């Protein structure tokens, strides 16, 4: 109904000669009768009089005519009339008044087609106008239809010029823009007319594709050239491209399909459209056009199965929705700007009031400052006396601090000496631990040599356990020494009386250290004694030493039971016994 209202609006405004927005009832009767005729609606001549029987004086405005138009015409419309006849009737009424044929390079028929395209692309607001985005869309389509290249810079200049005057064009301004060749310079009239017709077929008649192809007859089986016109739900074919004589329709539905055919009968670009009742064999001029036709027909069938409209109508609706969204965002932005401006004005008023308060506060502060200055002068004398007393106290405290610092340095020096003593004591304890470990190792080696190799492995494990236990005991002693050192450090931080006690403990620690040194000397003597014994029994005993980190050899006594030297001696001894046994035999 919105698409029908646009041509009717053009006709109504054409009847409004004095541009007052009103038309006489006699003219509306003629308009209503013509509308009912072209739209195949039964006309009721009395209905108009009955509808406006209370408004006998003066003409009728658009708002007054709309209820009658909706009730007696648009509500009764069915899709059984020729839309182009309806458009031509409205065009005839409005073109006589508005179309200026001066300097136009196009015919009235081309102007009519541009007028129809305008009604399709214009916004659904009255008075009707086409926005800059849709003008660019139409001119780009027209340029492509004429085989030209779109020059973006030229349209940008025109858009800038248009934005200075207005943001849109009326139908007659669009016809003048195209008809004067502003964007088709260097193009002859015939090419321009063909481009307008192609865009008109695509946008208004919903023609997906058109062109000459050969069709095979059903009765005579002969091939005849026809002009084919592909629409969303049908594929019509005519004698020629002027569409004067229609030869038939191929009705497309969900049961139809299109497929390519192999070459036959001298035709190399064959395909056929298969419908539920019959099939149509068609031959294109070349393989490219054949593929284009197959894809176009498949797209029609896909849109029909999905229940979607033609692509250019969907894109138009998307562009309109996007513009509405942008307009809503712009209005919201303007509303926010107004709110911010109002808030800013309120802030300015508040700042002005605050400034006045600050001025008053500044005057009060000046008076207060004068009183404070007088009071401050009196206080300065008292502060001067207090400052002198404070300087004396500070000097005394600095002397005490210097004395305390000297005492602290002496105290820290003593602490460092004690720490050095503790470190030496720990080293002595570590040496004693190593001596004990060596003594234990020698004793275990003697025991392991007296048993079998299998028992040796168990003793080694026992030795390992003893070593771990000794390490644990040493760790415990070390922790006790650390605790004792911590306690001594805390004691050093006390007073001079605790320092004297620490000195006594230091003497005791020195005595213990001498005992540990004596034990270490004894352990060293024992170690030398054992080394002589081991050297005496070198063939039977060997010291347990860390094994090699390389790959170990495994024998019946387990891994690493023998060193490389021992294994060589055993191998040599075995070889000699084997040779001796061979000689005895």
Coordinates of C-alpha atoms in Angstrom, one line a residue:
X1 CA 0.0 0.0 0.0
X2 CA 2.9 2.3 0.7
X3 CA 4.1 1.8 -2.9
X4 CA 0.6 2.6 -4.2
X5 CA 0.3 5.8 -2.1
X6 CA 3.4 7.4 -3.6
X7 CA 2.0 7.7 -7.2
X8 CA -1.4 8.8 -5.8
X9 CA 0.4 11.5 -3.8
X10 CA 2.0 12.8 -7.0
X11 CA -1.4 12.9 -8.7
X12 CA -3.0 14.6 -5.7
X13 CA -0.3 17.3 -5.5
X14 CA -0.6 17.8 -9.3
X15 CA -4.3 18.6 -8.9
X16 CA -3.4 21.1 -6.1
X17 CA -2.8 24.0 -8.5
X18 CA -2.4 26.8 -5.9
X19 CA -0.3 24.6 -3.6
X20 CA -2.6 25.1 -0.7
X21 CA -2.7 21.4 0.1
X22 CA -6.4 21.1 -1.0
X23 CA -8.1 19.8 -4.1
X24 CA -11.7 20.3 -5.2
X25 CA -14.2 17.4 -4.8
X26 CA -14.9 17.4 -8.6
X27 CA -11.2 16.7 -9.3
X28 CA -11.1 14.0 -6.6
X29 CA -14.1 12.3 -8.2
X30 CA -12.2 12.1 -11.5
X31 CA -9.1 10.9 -9.7
X32 CA -11.0 8.3 -7.7
X33 CA -12.8 7.1 -10.8
X34 CA -9.5 6.7 -12.7
X35 CA -7.9 4.8 -9.8
X36 CA -10.8 2.4 -9.5
X37 CA -10.7 1.8 -13.3
X38 CA -6.9 1.0 -13.5
X39 CA -7.0 -1.0 -10.3
X40 CA -10.1 -2.9 -11.3
X41 CA -12.2 -2.0 -8.3
X42 CA -16.0 -1.4 -8.6
X43 CA -16.5 2.3 -8.4
X44 CA -19.2 3.8 -6.2
X45 CA -19.8 7.4 -7.4
X46 CA -22.1 8.1 -4.4
X47 CA -19.5 7.0 -1.8
X48 CA -17.4 10.2 -2.2
X49 CA -20.5 12.5 -1.7
X50 CA -21.6 10.4 1.3
X51 CA -18.2 10.6 2.8
X52 CA -17.9 14.4 2.5
X53 CA -21.6 15.2 3.0
X54 CA -20.8 17.3 6.1
X55 CA -18.1 19.2 4.3
X56 CA -19.8 20.7 1.3
X57 CA -18.0 24.0 1.5
X58 CA -14.5 24.3 0.0
X59 CA -12.0 21.8 -1.3
X60 CA -10.7 18.7 0.5
X61 CA -7.2 18.3 1.9
X62 CA -5.0 15.2 1.8
X63 CA -5.9 14.3 5.4
X64 CA -9.6 14.5 4.5
X65 CA -9.2 12.4 1.4
X66 CA -7.0 9.6 3.0
X67 CA -9.9 8.0 5.0
X68 CA -12.0 7.7 1.8
X69 CA -9.0 6.4 -0.1
X70 CA -8.2 3.7 2.4
X71 CA -11.8 2.6 2.9
X72 CA -13.2 2.6 -0.6
X73 CA -10.1 2.0 -2.8
X74 CA -6.9 0.7 -1.0
X75 CA -8.8 -1.8 1.3
X76 CA -10.4 -3.3 -1.8
X77 CA -7.2 -3.6 -3.9
X78 CA -6.2 -7.1 -5.1
X79 CA -3.1 -8.1 -7.0
X80 CA -5.0 -8.5 -10.3
X81 CA -4.2 -5.2 -12.0
X82 CA -1.3 -3.9 -14.1
X83 CA 0.9 -1.9 -11.9
X84 CA 2.4 -0.1 -14.9
X85 CA -1.0 1.1 -16.1
X86 CA -1.6 2.5 -12.6
X87 CA 1.8 4.3 -12.6
X88 CA 1.2 5.7 -16.1
X89 CA -2.2 7.1 -15.1
X90 CA -0.7 8.9 -12.1
X91 CA 2.3 10.0 -14.2
X92 CA 0.0 11.5 -16.8
X93 CA -1.7 13.6 -14.2
X94 CA 1.5 14.9 -12.6
X95 CA 4.0 15.1 -15.5
X96 CA 1.9 17.7 -17.4
X97 CA 2.4 20.2 -14.6
X98 CA 5.8 19.4 -13.2
X99 CA 8.0 18.0 -16.0
X100 CA 10.2 20.6 -17.6
X101 CA 11.4 19.1 -21.0
X102 CA 13.8 21.9 -21.7
X103 CA 17.5 20.7 -22.1
X104 CA 16.4 17.1 -21.5
X105 CA 18.3 14.4 -23.4
X106 CA 15.8 11.7 -22.6
X107 CA 12.3 10.9 -23.9
X108 CA 9.1 11.1 -21.9
X109 CA 9.2 7.3 -21.6
X110 CA 12.6 7.4 -20.0
X111 CA 11.5 10.2 -17.7
X112 CA 8.5 8.0 -16.7
X113 CA 10.9 5.2 -15.8
X114 CA 13.1 7.5 -13.7
X115 CA 9.9 8.7 -11.9
X116 CA 9.0 5.1 -11.1
X117 CA 12.5 4.4 -9.8
X118 CA 12.2 7.6 -7.7
X119 CA 9.0 6.3 -6.1
X120 CA 10.7 3.0 -5.3
X121 CA 13.8 4.5 -3.8
X122 CA 12.3 7.6 -2.0
X123 CA 11.7 7.7 1.7
X124 CA 8.3 6.9 3.0
X125 CA 7.7 10.5 4.2
X126 CA 5.8 13.3 2.6
X127 CA 6.6 15.4 0.7
X128 CA 8.5 12.6 -1.2
X129 CA 12.2 13.0 -1.6
X130 CA 15.2 10.7 -2.4
X131 CA 18.2 11.0 -0.1
X132 CA 21.8 11.2 -1.1
X133 CA 22.6 7.6 -0.4
X134 CA 19.8 6.4 -2.8
X135 CA 20.8 8.9 -5.4
X136 CA 24.3 7.4 -5.4
X137 CA 22.8 3.9 -5.5
X138 CA 20.7 4.7 -8.6
X139 CA 23.5 6.6 -10.4
X140 CA 25.9 3.8 -9.7
X141 CA 23.4 1.2 -11.1
X142 CA 22.8 3.4 -14.2
X143 CA 26.6 3.8 -14.8
X144 CA 27.1 0.1 -14.6
X145 CA 24.2 -0.5 -17.0
X146 CA 25.7 1.9 -19.5
X147 CA 29.0 0.0 -19.3
X148 CA 30.8 2.9 -17.8
X149 CA 33.0 3.2 -14.7
X150 CA 31.8 5.0 -11.6
X151 CA 33.8 8.2 -10.7
X152 CA 33.6 8.6 -7.0
X153 CA 35.2 12.0 -6.9
X154 CA 32.6 13.5 -9.2
X155 CA 29.7 12.4 -7.1
X156 CA 31.5 13.5 -3.9
X157 CA 31.7 17.0 -5.4
X158 CA 28.0 16.9 -6.3
X159 CA 27.1 15.5 -2.8
X160 CA 29.0 18.4 -1.2
X161 CA 27.2 20.9 -3.4
X162 CA 23.9 19.2 -2.6
X163 CA 24.5 19.2 1.1
X164 CA 24.9 23.0 1.0
X165 CA 21.5 23.5 -0.5
X166 CA 19.5 20.5 0.7
X167 CA 20.0 16.8 1.6
X168 CA 17.6 15.3 -1.0
X169 CA 16.0 15.7 -4.4
X170 CA 12.4 15.6 -5.6
X171 CA 11.3 13.4 -8.5
X172 CA 11.5 16.2 -11.0
X173 CA 15.0 17.3 -9.8
X174 CA 16.2 13.7 -10.2
X175 CA 14.8 13.5 -13.7
X176 CA 16.6 16.8 -14.5
X177 CA 19.8 15.5 -13.0
X178 CA 19.8 12.3 -15.2
X179 CA 18.2 13.9 -18.3
X180 CA 20.7 16.7 -18.6
X181 CA 23.6 14.2 -18.7
X182 CA 25.4 15.5 -15.6
X183 CA 26.7 12.0 -14.8
X184 CA 26.6 10.6 -18.4
X185 CA 28.9 12.9 -20.3
X186 CA 30.2 11.4 -23.5
X187 CA 27.3 8.8 -23.6
X188 CA 24.9 8.9 -26.5
X189 CA 21.1 9.1 -25.9
X190 CA 20.5 5.6 -27.0
X191 CA 23.0 4.1 -24.5
X192 CA 21.5 6.4 -21.8
X193 CA 18.0 5.2 -22.7
X194 CA 19.1 1.5 -22.6
X195 CA 20.7 2.0 -19.2
X196 CA 17.6 3.6 -17.8
X197 CA 15.5 0.8 -19.2
X198 CA 17.8 -1.9 -17.7
X199 CA 17.7 -0.3 -14.2
X200 CA 13.9 0.1 -14.5
X201 CA 13.5 -3.6 -15.4
X202 CA 15.7 -4.6 -12.5
X203 CA 14.3 -2.4 -9.7
X204 CA 10.6 -1.9 -10.8
X205 CA 9.8 -5.0 -12.9
X206 CA 12.0 -7.3 -10.7
X207 CA 13.8 -8.6 -13.8
X208 CA 16.8 -10.6 -12.7
X209 CA 18.2 -11.1 -16.2
X210 CA 17.2 -10.6 -19.9
X211 CA 18.6 -11.3 -23.3
X212 CA 18.3 -13.3 -26.5
X213 CA 18.6 -17.1 -26.5
X214 CA 17.5 -20.0 -28.7
X215 CA 14.5 -22.1 -27.6
X216 CA 13.5 -25.5 -28.9
X217 CA 9.8 -25.8 -29.8
X218 CA 7.7 -28.5 -28.3
X219 CA 5.8 -29.5 -31.4
X220 CA 8.0 -28.7 -34.4
X221 CA 11.2 -29.3 -32.5
X222 CA 12.8 -26.3 -34.3
X223 CA 15.1 -23.7 -32.7
X224 CA 13.8 -20.1 -32.6
X225 CA 15.5 -17.0 -31.2
X226 CA 13.5 -15.4 -28.3
X227 CA 13.9 -12.5 -26.0
X228 CA 13.9 -14.0 -22.4
X229 CA 12.9 -12.1 -19.3
X230 CA 13.6 -13.7 -15.9
X231 CA 11.5 -12.6 -12.9
X232 CA 11.3 -14.0 -9.4
X233 CA 8.5 -16.5 -10.2
X234 CA 8.5 -16.7 -14.0
X235 CA 10.6 -16.7 -17.1
X236 CA 8.8 -15.1 -20.0
X237 CA 9.9 -15.1 -23.7
X238 CA 9.0 -12.7 -26.4
X239 CA 9.5 -12.3 -30.1
X240 CA 11.9 -9.3 -29.7
X241 CA 13.2 -7.1 -26.9
X242 CA 10.4 -4.5 -27.4
X243 CA 8.2 -6.9 -25.5
X244 CA 5.4 -6.3 -28.0
X245 CA 4.5 -10.0 -28.7
X246 CA 4.7 -12.4 -25.8
X247 CA 5.1 -16.1 -26.8
X248 CA 4.8 -17.8 -23.4
X249 CA 5.8 -18.1 -19.8
X250 CA 7.8 -20.6 -17.8
X251 CA 6.3 -20.6 -14.4
X252 CA 8.9 -21.3 -11.7
X253 CA 8.0 -23.0 -8.5
X254 CA 9.6 -25.2 -5.8
X255 CA 9.3 -28.3 -8.2
X256 CA 11.4 -26.7 -10.9
X257 CA 15.1 -27.2 -11.5
X258 CA 17.7 -26.1 -14.0
X259 CA 20.6 -28.2 -15.3
X260 CA 23.2 -28.1 -18.0
X261 CA 23.0 -30.4 -21.1
X262 CA 25.7 -31.9 -23.2
X263 CA 26.2 -30.6 -26.7
X264 CA 23.8 -31.9 -29.4
X265 CA 22.3 -30.8 -32.7
X266 CA 25.1 -28.4 -33.2
X267 CA 24.2 -26.5 -30.0
X268 CA 27.1 -26.1 -27.6
X269 CA 25.7 -24.0 -24.7
X270 CA 22.6 -26.0 -23.8
X271 CA 20.6 -26.2 -20.6
X272 CA 17.1 -27.0 -19.7
X273 CA 14.5 -25.8 -17.2
X274 CA 12.5 -28.7 -15.9
X275 CA 9.0 -28.0 -14.5
X276 CA 6.3 -30.3 -13.2
X277 CA 4.4 -30.4 -16.5
X278 CA 7.1 -30.0 -19.2
X279 CA 10.8 -29.2 -19.8
X280 CA 12.3 -26.4 -21.9
X281 CA 15.5 -26.7 -23.8
X282 CA 17.4 -23.5 -24.3
X283 CA 20.7 -22.6 -25.9
X284 CA 22.7 -19.5 -24.9
X285 CA 25.1 -17.5 -27.2
X286 CA 28.2 -18.6 -25.3
X287 CA 29.3 -20.6 -22.2
X288 CA 29.6 -17.5 -20.0
X289 CA 26.0 -16.4 -20.7
X290 CA 24.8 -20.0 -20.2
X291 CA 26.4 -20.1 -16.7
X292 CA 25.0 -16.6 -15.9
X293 CA 21.5 -17.8 -16.8
X294 CA 21.8 -21.0 -14.9
X295 CA 23.0 -19.1 -11.8
X296 CA 20.2 -16.5 -12.1
X297 CA 17.5 -19.2 -12.4
X298 CA 18.9 -21.1 -9.4
X299 CA 18.9 -17.9 -7.4
X300 CA 15.2 -17.3 -8.2
X301 CA 14.4 -20.9 -7.1
X302 CA 16.4 -20.5 -3.9
X303 CA 14.7 -17.2 -3.0
X304 CA 11.4 -18.9 -3.7
X305 CA 12.2 -21.8 -1.4
X306 CA 13.4 -19.5 1.4
X307 CA 10.3 -17.3 1.0
X308 CA 12.5 -14.2 0.5
X309 CA 12.0 -11.2 -1.7
X310 CA 14.3 -10.0 -4.5
X311 CA 17.7 -8.9 -3.3
X312 CA 17.4 -5.2 -4.3
X313 CA 14.2 -4.9 -2.2
X314 CA 16.0 -6.5 0.8
X315 CA 19.0 -4.2 0.4
X316 CA 16.6 -1.1 0.1
X317 CA 14.9 -2.1 3.3
X318 CA 18.3 -2.6 5.0
X319 CA 19.4 0.8 3.9
X320 CA 16.2 2.4 5.2
X321 CA 16.5 0.6 8.5
X322 CA 20.1 1.7 8.8
X323 CA 19.2 5.3 8.1
X324 CA 16.3 5.1 10.6
X325 CA 18.8 3.7 13.2
X326 CA 21.3 6.4 12.4
X327 CA 18.6 9.1 12.6
X328 CA 17.4 7.7 16.0
X329 CA 21.1 7.7 17.2
X330 CA 21.5 11.2 15.9
X331 CA 18.3 12.3 17.7
X332 CA 19.4 10.6 20.9
X333 CA 22.8 12.3 20.5
X334 CA 21.1 15.7 20.1
X335 CA 19.0 15.0 23.1
X336 CA 22.0 14.2 25.1
X337 CA 23.8 17.3 23.8
X338 CA 20.8 19.4 24.9
X339 CA 20.8 17.7 28.3
X340 CA 24.5 18.3 28.6
X341 CA 24.0 21.9 27.6
X342 CA 21.3 22.3 30.2
X343 CA 23.5 20.7 32.8
X344 CA 26.3 23.0 31.7
X345 CA 24.2 26.0 32.1
X346 CA 23.1 24.8 35.6
X347 CA 26.8 24.3 36.4
X348 CA 27.5 27.8 35.2
X349 CA 24.8 29.2 37.5
X350 CA 26.2 27.2 40.4
X351 CA 29.7 28.4 39.7
X352 CA 28.5 32.0 39.6
X353 CA 26.8 31.5 42.9
X354 CA 29.9 29.8 44.2
X355 CA 32.0 32.7 43.0
X356 CA 29.9 35.2 44.9
X357 CA 30.2 33.1 48.0
X358 CA 34.0 32.9 47.5
X359 CA 34.2 36.7 47.2
X360 CA 32.2 37.0 50.5
X361 CA 34.4 34.4 52.1
X362 CA 37.5 36.2 50.8
X363 CA 36.4 39.4 52.5
X364 CA 35.7 37.6 55.7
X365 CA 39.0 35.9 55.4
X366 CA 40.8 39.2 55.0
X367 CA 39.3 40.5 58.2
X368 CA 40.1 37.3 59.9
X369 CA 43.7 37.4 58.6
X370 CA 44.1 40.9 60.1
X371 CA 43.1 39.7 63.5
X372 CA 45.2 36.6 63.1
X373 CA 48.2 38.7 62.1
X374 CA 47.9 40.7 65.3
X375 CA 47.6 37.5 67.3
X376 CA 50.5 35.9 65.4
X377 CA 52.8 38.8 66.3
X378 CA 52.1 38.2 69.9
X379 CA 52.7 34.5 69.5
X380 CA 56.0 35.0 67.7
X381 CA 57.6 36.4 70.8
X382 CA 56.5 33.4 72.8
X383 CA 57.7 31.1 70.1
X384 CA 61.1 32.7 70.0
X385 CA 61.6 32.0 73.6
X386 CA 60.4 28.4 73.2
X387 CA 62.7 28.0 70.2
X388 CA 65.8 29.0 72.2
X389 CA 64.9 26.6 74.9
X390 CA 64.3 23.9 72.3
X391 CA 67.8 24.5 70.8
X392 CA 69.4 24.0 74.1
X393 CA 67.5 20.7 74.6
X394 CA 68.4 19.6 71.1
X395 CA 72.1 20.2 71.7
X396 CA 71.9 18.1 74.9
X397 CA 70.1 15.3 73.0
X398 CA 72.7 15.4 70.2
X399 CA 75.5 14.9 72.7
X400 CA 73.6 12.0 74.2
X401 CA 73.0 10.5 70.8
X402 CA 76.7 10.8 69.9
X403 CA 77.6 9.0 73.1
X404 CA 75.0 6.3 72.5
X405 CA 76.3 5.9 68.9
X406 CA 79.9 5.3 70.2
X407 CA 78.6 2.7 72.7
X408 CA 76.6 1.1 69.9
X409 CA 79.7 0.8 67.6
X410 CA 81.6 -0.8 70.5
X411 CA 78.7 -3.2 71.1
X412 CA 78.5 -4.1 67.4
X413 CA 82.3 -4.8 67.2
X414 CA 82.0 -7.2 70.1
X415 CA 79.0 -8.9 68.4
X416 CA 81.1 -9.3 65.2
X417 CA 84.0 -10.9 67.3
X418 CA 81.5 -13.3 68.9
X419 CA 80.1 -14.2 65.5
X420 CA 83.7 -15.0 64.2
X421 CA 84.2 -17.2 67.2
X422 CA 81.0 -19.0 66.5
X423 CA 82.0 -19.6 62.9
X424 CA 85.3 -21.0 63.9
X425 CA 83.6 -23.2 66.4
X426 CA 81.2 -24.5 63.7
X427 CA 84.2 -25.3 61.5
X428 CA 85.8 -27.3 64.3
X429 CA 82.6 -29.2 64.8
X430 CA 82.4 -29.9 61.1
X431 CA 86.0 -31.3 61.1
X432 CA 85.1 -33.5 64.1
X433 CA 82.1 -34.8 62.2
X434 CA 84.2 -35.7 59.2
X435 CA 86.7 -37.5 61.5
X436 CA 83.9 -39.5 63.0
X437 CA 82.6 -40.4 59.6
X438 CA 86.0 -41.6 58.5
X439 CA 86.4 -43.7 61.6
X440 CA 83.0 -45.2 61.1
X441 CA 83.7 -45.9 57.4
X442 CA 87.0 -47.8 58.2
X443 CA 85.3 -49.9 60.8
X444 CA 82.5 -50.8 58.4
X445 CA 84.9 -51.6 55.7
X446 CA 86.7 -54.1 58.0
X447 CA 83.4 -55.8 58.8
X448 CA 82.3 -56.0 55.2
X449 CA 85.6 -57.7 54.1
X450 CA 84.9 -60.5 56.7
X451 CA 81.5 -61.5 55.1
X452 CA 80.2 -62.7 51.8
X453 CA 79.4 -60.3 49.0
X454 CA 75.6 -60.6 49.6
X455 CA 76.1 -59.7 53.3
X456 CA 78.3 -56.8 52.1
X457 CA 75.4 -55.2 50.3
X458 CA 73.2 -55.3 53.5
X459 CA 76.1 -53.8 55.6
X460 CA 76.4 -51.0 53.1
X461 CA 72.7 -50.2 53.6
X462 CA 73.3 -50.3 57.3
X463 CA 76.2 -48.0 57.0
X464 CA 74.1 -45.7 55.0
X465 CA 71.4 -45.6 57.7
X466 CA 74.1 -44.9 60.3
X467 CA 75.4 -42.1 58.2
X468 CA 72.0 -40.6 57.9
X469 CA 71.5 -40.9 61.7
X470 CA 74.8 -39.2 62.3
X471 CA 73.9 -36.4 59.9
X472 CA 70.6 -36.0 61.7
X473 CA 72.4 -35.8 65.1
X474 CA 74.8 -33.3 63.6
X475 CA 71.9 -31.2 62.3
X476 CA 70.3 -31.3 65.8
X477 CA 73.5 -30.1 67.3
X478 CA 73.8 -27.4 64.6
X479 CA 70.3 -26.3 65.3
X480 CA 71.0 -26.2 69.1
X481 CA 74.1 -24.1 68.3
X482 CA 72.1 -21.7 66.1
X483 CA 69.4 -21.4 68.9
X484 CA 72.2 -20.7 71.4
X485 CA 73.7 -18.1 69.0
X486 CA 70.3 -16.5 68.6
X487 CA 69.9 -16.4 72.4
X488 CA 73.3 -14.9 72.7
X489 CA 72.6 -12.3 70.1
X490 CA 69.4 -11.3 71.9
X491 CA 71.4 -11.2 75.1
X492 CA 74.0 -8.9 73.5
X493 CA 71.2 -6.4 72.7
X494 CA 70.3 -6.0 76.4
X495 CA 72.6 -4.1 78.7
X496 CA 76.2 -4.1 79.9
X497 CA 75.4 -6.7 82.6
X498 CA 74.4 -9.3 79.9
X499 CA 77.6 -8.6 78.0
X500 CA 79.6 -9.7 81.0
X501 CA 77.6 -12.9 81.1
X502 CA 78.3 -13.5 77.4
X503 CA 82.0 -13.0 78.0
X504 CA 81.9 -15.8 80.6
X505 CA 80.1 -18.0 78.0
X506 CA 82.7 -17.2 75.5
X507 CA 85.4 -18.4 77.8
X508 CA 83.5 -21.7 78.2
X509 CA 83.1 -22.0 74.5
X510 CA 86.9 -21.6 74.1
X511 CA 87.5 -24.4 76.5
X512 CA 85.0 -26.6 74.6
X513 CA 86.8 -25.6 71.4
X514 CA 90.1 -26.8 72.8
X515 CA 88.5 -30.1 73.8
X516 CA 87.1 -30.5 70.2
X517 CA 90.6 -29.7 68.8
X518 CA 92.1 -32.4 71.0
X519 CA 89.4 -34.9 69.8
X520 CA 90.2 -34.0 66.2
X521 CA 93.9 -34.7 66.8
X522 CA 93.0 -38.0 68.3
X523 CA 90.8 -38.8 65.4
X524 CA 93.6 -37.8 63.0
X525 CA 96.0 -40.2 64.8
X526 CA 93.5 -43.0 64.7
X527 CA 93.0 -42.3 61.0
X528 CA 96.7 -42.5 60.3
X529 CA 96.9 -45.8 62.3
X530 CA 94.1 -47.3 60.2
X531 CA 95.7 -46.1 57.0
X532 CA 98.9 -48.1 57.9
X533 CA 96.8 -51.1 58.6
X534 CA 94.9 -50.8 55.4
X535 CA 98.2 -50.4 53.5
X536 CA 99.5 -53.6 55.2
X537 CA 96.5 -55.6 54.1
X538 CA 96.1 -53.9 50.7
X539 CA 95.4 -57.2 49.0
X540 CA 92.4 -57.9 51.2
X541 CA 90.9 -54.6 52.1
X542 CA 90.1 -51.5 50.1
X543 CA 88.6 -48.2 51.2
X544 CA 85.0 -47.4 50.3
X545 CA 85.2 -44.5 47.9
X546 CA 82.6 -42.7 45.9
X547 CA 81.8 -44.7 42.8
X548 CA 82.4 -43.6 39.2
X549 CA 79.7 -41.6 37.6
X550 CA 80.1 -43.6 34.4
X551 CA 78.2 -46.7 33.5
X552 CA 78.6 -49.5 36.2
X553 CA 79.3 -53.1 35.5
X554 CA 76.9 -55.6 37.1
X555 CA 78.1 -59.0 38.5
X556 CA 76.5 -61.8 40.5
X557 CA 77.3 -59.8 43.6
X558 CA 75.3 -56.8 42.4
X559 CA 76.2 -53.5 40.7
X560 CA 79.5 -51.7 41.7
X561 CA 80.6 -54.6 43.9
X562 CA 84.1 -54.4 42.4
X563 CA 86.3 -51.7 41.0
X564 CA 87.9 -51.9 37.6
X565 CA 91.2 -53.0 39.1
X566 CA 89.7 -55.7 41.3
X567 CA 87.7 -57.0 38.4
X568 CA 90.8 -57.2 36.3
X569 CA 92.7 -59.1 39.0
X570 CA 89.8 -61.5 39.4
X571 CA 89.6 -62.0 35.6
X572 CA 93.4 -62.6 35.4
X573 CA 93.3 -65.1 38.3
X574 CA 90.4 -66.9 36.8
X575 CA 92.2 -67.1 33.4
X576 CA 95.3 -68.6 35.1
X577 CA 93.3 -71.2 36.9
X578 CA 91.6 -72.1 33.7
X579 CA 94.9 -72.5 31.9
X580 CA 96.3 -74.6 34.7
X581 CA 93.2 -76.9 34.7
X582 CA 93.7 -77.3 30.9
X583 CA 97.3 -78.3 31.4
X584 CA 96.4 -80.9 34.1
X585 CA 94.0 -82.5 31.7

